[in-house]
Coordinates of C-alpha atoms and ligand atoms in Angstrom, one line a residue:
M110 CA 101.4 107.3 108.6
A111 CA 99.2 107.1 105.0
A112 CA 95.5 105.2 105.2
I113 CA 95.6 101.8 103.7
P114 CA 93.2 98.5 104.7
R115 CA 95.0 97.1 107.7
E116 CA 95.6 93.4 105.8
L117 CA 96.4 92.8 102.2
K118 CA 93.5 90.8 100.8
A119 CA 93.8 87.5 99.1
D120 CA 93.9 87.8 94.8
G121 CA 92.9 84.4 93.8
Q122 CA 96.6 84.0 93.2
G123 CA 98.3 83.9 96.6
I124 CA 99.0 86.1 99.6
L125 CA 100.2 88.7 98.0
G126 CA 100.7 87.5 95.3
Y127 CA 103.3 86.0 94.4
R128 CA 102.5 83.4 92.4
L129 CA 100.2 85.4 89.4
L130 CA 103.6 88.0 89.4
G131 CA 106.0 86.0 89.6
A132 CA 105.0 84.2 86.4
I133 CA 104.5 88.1 85.2
A134 CA 108.1 89.0 85.5
S135 CA 109.8 85.6 84.9
V136 CA 111.5 86.0 89.0
A137 CA 113.9 88.5 87.0
F138 CA 114.0 91.3 88.8
L139 CA 114.3 95.2 88.0
P140 CA 116.5 97.6 89.5
G141 CA 116.1 98.8 92.6
R142 CA 114.8 101.9 94.0
S143 CA 115.6 104.2 96.3
E144 CA 113.7 107.6 97.4
G145 CA 114.9 109.8 94.4
W146 CA 116.2 106.6 92.5
S147 CA 117.0 107.7 88.4
T148 CA 117.8 104.9 86.0
D149 CA 120.8 107.6 85.0
R150 CA 122.5 105.6 88.8
V151 CA 122.4 101.7 86.9
R152 CA 126.2 101.9 85.5
Q153 CA 126.3 100.1 82.4
V154 CA 128.2 97.2 82.2
D155 CA 129.6 96.8 78.1
R156 CA 131.9 94.4 79.2
V157 CA 130.7 90.4 78.2
R158 CA 132.4 87.5 80.6
P159 CA 131.8 84.1 79.2
M160 CA 131.1 81.8 82.6
R161 CA 130.6 78.7 82.9
V162 CA 128.6 76.3 85.1
V163 CA 129.8 74.5 87.8
D164 CA 127.1 73.6 89.4
T165 CA 123.4 73.6 89.6
P166 CA 122.0 73.1 93.2
G167 CA 118.2 73.3 94.1
L168 CA 118.1 75.9 96.6
A169 CA 113.8 74.9 97.2
D170 CA 110.7 73.9 95.5
D171 CA 111.4 75.0 92.0
V172 CA 114.2 77.5 92.8
V173 CA 117.8 76.2 90.8
G174 CA 121.2 77.7 91.4
L175 CA 123.5 78.7 88.7
V176 CA 127.2 78.5 90.1
L177 CA 129.3 80.3 88.0
E178 CA 133.0 80.4 87.2
P179 CA 134.9 82.9 84.9
A180 CA 135.3 80.7 81.8
D181 CA 138.1 82.7 79.8
G182 CA 140.3 82.5 82.6
T183 CA 139.8 86.2 84.5
P184 CA 139.0 86.7 88.0
T185 CA 135.8 85.8 89.3
P186 CA 134.3 89.7 89.7
S187 CA 133.8 91.2 93.3
W188 CA 130.1 91.8 93.8
S189 CA 128.2 93.5 97.1
P190 CA 125.2 93.2 98.2
G191 CA 122.3 93.6 95.7
A192 CA 124.5 93.3 93.2
H193 CA 122.8 91.1 89.9
L194 CA 123.9 89.3 86.9
D195 CA 123.0 90.3 83.3
L196 CA 122.6 86.6 81.9
T197 CA 121.9 85.7 78.4
L198 CA 120.7 82.1 77.4
P199 CA 120.8 79.7 75.0
S200 CA 118.4 81.4 72.8
G201 CA 118.9 84.9 73.3
L202 CA 116.9 85.6 75.9
R203 CA 118.9 87.8 78.6
R204 CA 117.8 88.6 82.1
Q205 CA 118.7 90.1 85.2
Y206 CA 119.2 88.2 88.9
S207 CA 120.5 88.7 91.3
L208 CA 124.0 87.9 92.8
C209 CA 123.6 85.4 96.2
G210 CA 125.8 83.1 96.7
T211 CA 128.7 83.4 99.6
D212 CA 132.0 81.7 97.3
P213 CA 134.4 84.4 96.1
R214 CA 136.1 82.2 93.7
S215 CA 132.1 81.7 91.7
L216 CA 129.4 84.1 91.5
M217 CA 125.4 82.2 92.2
V218 CA 122.1 83.0 91.5
A219 CA 119.5 81.6 92.3
V220 CA 115.8 81.6 89.8
R221 CA 112.1 80.1 90.1
R222 CA 110.8 78.5 86.9
L223 CA 108.4 80.7 85.5
G224 CA 108.2 81.9 82.1
A225 CA 110.4 81.4 79.4
A226 CA 113.5 83.2 80.8
S227 CA 113.3 80.4 84.2
T228 CA 112.4 77.7 82.1
E229 CA 115.6 77.5 79.8
I230 CA 117.3 77.6 82.6
H231 CA 115.7 74.8 84.9
E232 CA 115.8 72.6 81.9
R233 CA 118.7 73.6 78.8
V234 CA 121.4 74.3 81.1
R235 CA 123.2 72.5 83.1
E236 CA 126.5 71.7 84.4
G237 CA 129.8 73.0 82.1
D238 CA 127.3 75.0 79.7
V239 CA 128.7 78.5 79.0
L240 CA 126.4 81.9 79.6
H241 CA 127.0 84.9 78.5
T242 CA 127.7 87.2 81.5
Q243 CA 127.8 90.7 82.0
G244 CA 127.4 93.2 85.5
P245 CA 128.0 93.0 88.2
R246 CA 126.4 95.7 88.4
T247 CA 123.9 97.7 91.8
A248 CA 120.8 98.8 91.1
F249 CA 119.5 97.7 94.6
P250 CA 122.9 99.2 96.7
F251 CA 122.7 98.3 100.0
C252 CA 124.3 101.4 102.2
G253 CA 124.7 99.7 106.1
E254 CA 122.5 102.2 107.9
P255 CA 122.5 101.3 111.9
R256 CA 119.1 100.2 111.4
V257 CA 117.9 98.2 109.3
L258 CA 114.5 95.9 108.4
L259 CA 114.8 93.9 105.6
V260 CA 111.4 92.4 104.1
A261 CA 111.5 89.8 101.3
G262 CA 108.6 88.1 99.2
G263 CA 109.2 85.3 97.8
I264 CA 111.8 84.7 94.9
G265 CA 113.2 88.1 96.4
I266 CA 115.0 87.1 99.1
T267 CA 118.1 86.2 96.5
P268 CA 119.3 90.0 97.1
I269 CA 117.4 90.4 100.4
V270 CA 119.9 87.2 101.8
T271 CA 123.0 89.0 100.9
M272 CA 121.9 92.4 103.2
A273 CA 121.2 89.7 105.3
R274 CA 124.3 88.4 105.6
E275 CA 126.3 92.0 105.7
C276 CA 124.2 92.7 108.8
A277 CA 125.5 90.2 110.8
T278 CA 128.9 90.9 109.8
R279 CA 128.4 94.3 110.3
G280 CA 126.9 93.8 113.9
L281 CA 124.1 96.0 112.4
D282 CA 120.4 96.2 114.5
W283 CA 118.4 94.6 111.6
H284 CA 115.7 92.7 111.7
L285 CA 114.3 90.4 108.3
V286 CA 110.0 89.9 107.4
Y287 CA 110.6 86.7 104.5
A288 CA 107.3 86.1 103.9
G289 CA 106.6 82.8 101.2
R290 CA 103.4 80.2 100.0
T291 CA 105.8 77.1 101.7
R292 CA 108.6 77.2 103.6
A293 CA 109.7 74.5 101.5
S294 CA 109.2 77.2 98.7
M295 CA 111.6 79.5 100.3
P296 CA 114.9 79.4 99.7
F297 CA 118.0 80.1 101.9
L298 CA 115.4 79.6 105.1
D299 CA 117.7 77.2 106.6
E300 CA 120.6 79.6 107.3
L301 CA 118.5 82.6 107.8
V302 CA 116.7 80.9 110.9
A303 CA 120.2 79.6 111.7
L304 CA 121.8 83.6 111.1
A305 CA 118.8 85.3 112.4
G306 CA 117.3 83.7 114.7
S307 CA 115.3 86.3 116.7
R308 CA 115.4 88.9 114.0
L309 CA 113.7 86.8 112.0
T310 CA 109.9 87.3 111.5
L311 CA 108.1 84.4 109.0
L312 CA 105.3 84.9 107.0
V313 CA 104.0 81.3 105.6
D314 CA 100.5 81.2 103.3
E315 CA 99.9 77.8 103.8
E316 CA 100.9 77.9 108.0
R317 CA 98.7 81.0 108.5
E318 CA 94.3 81.3 108.5
R319 CA 95.3 85.5 107.9
Y320 CA 97.3 87.2 105.7
P321 CA 99.9 89.0 106.3
S322 CA 99.2 92.6 108.3
V323 CA 101.0 95.9 108.5
G324 CA 101.5 95.7 111.4
E325 CA 103.2 92.5 110.8
V326 CA 105.6 93.7 107.7
L327 CA 106.7 96.9 109.6
G328 CA 105.8 97.2 112.9
W329 CA 110.2 96.5 113.9
A330 CA 110.6 99.8 112.0
D331 CA 110.3 103.2 113.2
A332 CA 111.1 106.4 111.7
D333 CA 114.6 106.0 111.5
T334 CA 115.2 102.0 110.3
A335 CA 116.0 101.5 106.8
V336 CA 113.7 99.4 105.5
Y337 CA 115.0 97.3 102.8
C338 CA 112.3 95.8 99.8
C339 CA 112.2 93.3 97.3
G340 CA 109.5 91.1 96.4
P341 CA 106.4 91.6 94.3
T342 CA 104.2 94.7 93.7
P343 CA 100.8 94.3 96.4
L344 CA 104.2 94.0 98.7
L345 CA 105.5 96.8 97.8
D346 CA 102.8 98.5 97.3
L347 CA 101.9 97.6 101.3
V348 CA 105.4 98.7 101.8
R349 CA 106.2 101.7 100.2
T350 CA 102.5 103.0 100.9
A351 CA 102.3 102.4 105.1
R352 CA 106.0 103.5 105.5
G353 CA 105.5 106.9 104.1
P354 CA 107.7 110.3 103.9
V355 CA 109.7 109.6 107.4
R356 CA 113.1 110.5 108.3
A357 CA 115.1 106.9 107.1
P358 CA 114.8 105.8 103.6
L359 CA 113.4 102.9 101.9
H360 CA 115.3 101.1 98.9
Y361 CA 113.6 98.4 97.0
E362 CA 113.6 96.5 94.1
R363 CA 110.3 95.4 91.6
F364 CA 109.1 91.8 89.7
A365 CA 107.5 94.5 87.4
P366 CA 107.6 97.3 85.4
P367 CA 105.6 100.5 87.1
P368 CA 102.8 101.7 85.6
V369 CA 102.2 103.8 82.8
I370 CA 102.8 107.6 84.3
S371 CA 100.8 110.3 82.4
G372 CA 100.7 108.1 79.5
R373 CA 98.5 108.9 76.0
E374 CA 97.0 106.7 73.7
F375 CA 98.5 105.8 70.7
D376 CA 99.8 103.4 67.2
V377 CA 102.5 101.7 67.2
T378 CA 102.3 99.9 63.7
L379 CA 105.2 96.9 62.5
A380 CA 106.7 97.6 59.8
R381 CA 107.9 94.5 58.3
A382 CA 104.7 92.5 60.5
G383 CA 102.5 94.8 58.8
L384 CA 100.5 95.1 61.5
T385 CA 99.2 98.7 63.4
L386 CA 98.5 98.1 67.6
K387 CA 96.3 100.3 69.9
V388 CA 98.5 102.0 73.1
P389 CA 96.5 102.5 75.0
A390 CA 97.3 105.2 78.2
D391 CA 98.0 102.9 80.8
R392 CA 100.2 100.3 78.9
S393 CA 103.4 100.1 77.3
A394 CA 104.5 99.9 73.8
L395 CA 106.5 96.5 74.4
D396 CA 102.9 95.1 76.7
V397 CA 100.9 96.1 73.1
V398 CA 104.1 94.3 71.0
L399 CA 104.5 91.4 73.2
D400 CA 100.6 90.9 72.6
A401 CA 101.4 90.4 69.1
V402 CA 104.5 89.2 68.5
P403 CA 105.5 87.3 71.5
D404 CA 109.2 87.4 70.6
T405 CA 109.8 90.8 70.4
P406 CA 113.1 91.2 72.9
Y407 CA 113.1 92.9 76.4
S408 CA 114.8 92.5 79.2
C409 CA 114.4 94.8 82.3
R410 CA 111.6 96.9 80.7
Q411 CA 112.0 99.8 82.9
G412 CA 114.1 101.7 79.7
F413 CA 117.6 100.9 81.6
C414 CA 118.9 97.9 79.5
G415 CA 118.7 98.7 76.1
T416 CA 117.5 94.9 75.2
C417 CA 114.0 96.9 73.4
R418 CA 115.1 99.2 71.4
V419 CA 114.0 99.3 68.1
Q420 CA 114.5 101.7 64.6
V421 CA 111.2 104.1 64.1
C422 CA 110.4 104.8 60.5
E423 CA 108.5 107.3 61.6
G424 CA 106.7 109.5 63.8
A425 CA 108.2 111.5 67.0
V426 CA 109.5 109.6 70.0
E427 CA 108.1 110.7 73.7
R428 CA 112.0 109.8 75.7
R429 CA 111.4 107.9 79.2
G430 CA 113.7 105.5 79.1
R431 CA 117.5 106.1 80.4
A432 CA 119.6 103.3 78.5
G433 CA 123.5 103.8 78.6
G434 CA 126.1 102.4 76.8
P435 CA 125.5 100.2 74.0
G436 CA 121.8 100.7 74.6
R437 CA 121.0 103.9 74.1
P438 CA 118.5 104.6 71.4
G439 CA 119.8 107.2 68.9
A440 CA 117.8 109.6 67.2
R441 CA 116.0 107.4 65.4
E442 CA 115.4 104.7 67.5
M443 CA 113.2 103.9 70.7
L444 CA 113.3 101.7 73.5
L445 CA 109.5 99.9 73.9
C446 CA 109.0 98.7 77.3
T447 CA 108.9 103.1 78.6
D448 CA 109.2 105.3 75.6
R449 CA 105.9 106.4 73.3
A450 CA 104.4 108.5 70.4
E451 CA 105.0 112.1 71.0
G452 CA 102.2 112.7 68.3
V453 CA 99.2 109.7 67.6
G454 CA 101.5 107.5 65.5
L455 CA 104.9 106.1 65.3
T456 CA 106.3 103.1 62.7
V457 CA 109.2 101.3 64.2
D458 CA 111.4 98.5 61.8
L459 CA 109.0 95.2 63.5
Ligands
LIG836 S1 113.5 95.6 78.2 FE1 115.4 96.0 78.7 S2 115.1 99.0 78.4 FE2 113.4 98.1 77.4

């Protein structure tokens, strides 16, 4: 096991940074990864399906469920644990949310109120509304290994709860570590207490006078235990660092984009706005452009959905994103969230 601090440290925003990181990511998640994962493995689902909101249950403090049924008379699509649905909101914002319901006649997502998209869902989306959806698709698949540790932080429980149900149904040897700020803020808590019993380790900020340790999060996992983790970056970093190289796989899903690796500084010029912005080596062009043009469209922030694709007027592109299907950038296009300039700068049609 790699050397890491024995305990997580507070970041001033709550243990494991749930509040801060949730806000950054609007609690829509980013695609899951396993060791050897690639965005190529996220199969694009191109069909747009209108779905009607048939219920909006409160699932926890500031967490609302959207229960959706096809509005076009088609059957409810099937899905598997770890799958997500792309939602396009009335404002045009597009986000991905994990599916977490149990009724095969409908799809349900759970949305924590943080950021523009989730606030729109909480404040504007009502029963009877029709939303355009794509998917389901599975970027964080559950592989059903014989011994499984599930780790969830905050709203990261949404894909994990479906895996817990699957573990119980299959009779696997499993354990769940579920961390959150308060019990009232933790969706599916009652269900999981009943389902998991002694298989559940609860780490609740307000009930603890110390921070979760590596042992508390990963203590149940031996070298043959597959680990599935979804939550904020500090939790993922803890698990990834502490887990180290072992036989069994680590599968995880991010709330925030991964850091830029081996980036070089470049200028991005927004032709229509008449702005030239410096993109530091450790930031994405999207992050820099959003500072200046906050309504720039984006969704996954990891180069797979194609929402941030823009025309390139001048300059050569270093391609890093892998959006497929209709999101794939053309020869004179780039993905702002991942692609960079090959040279000193790019001019884009923004
Ligand atoms: S935001 Fe999804 S590809 Fe850039």
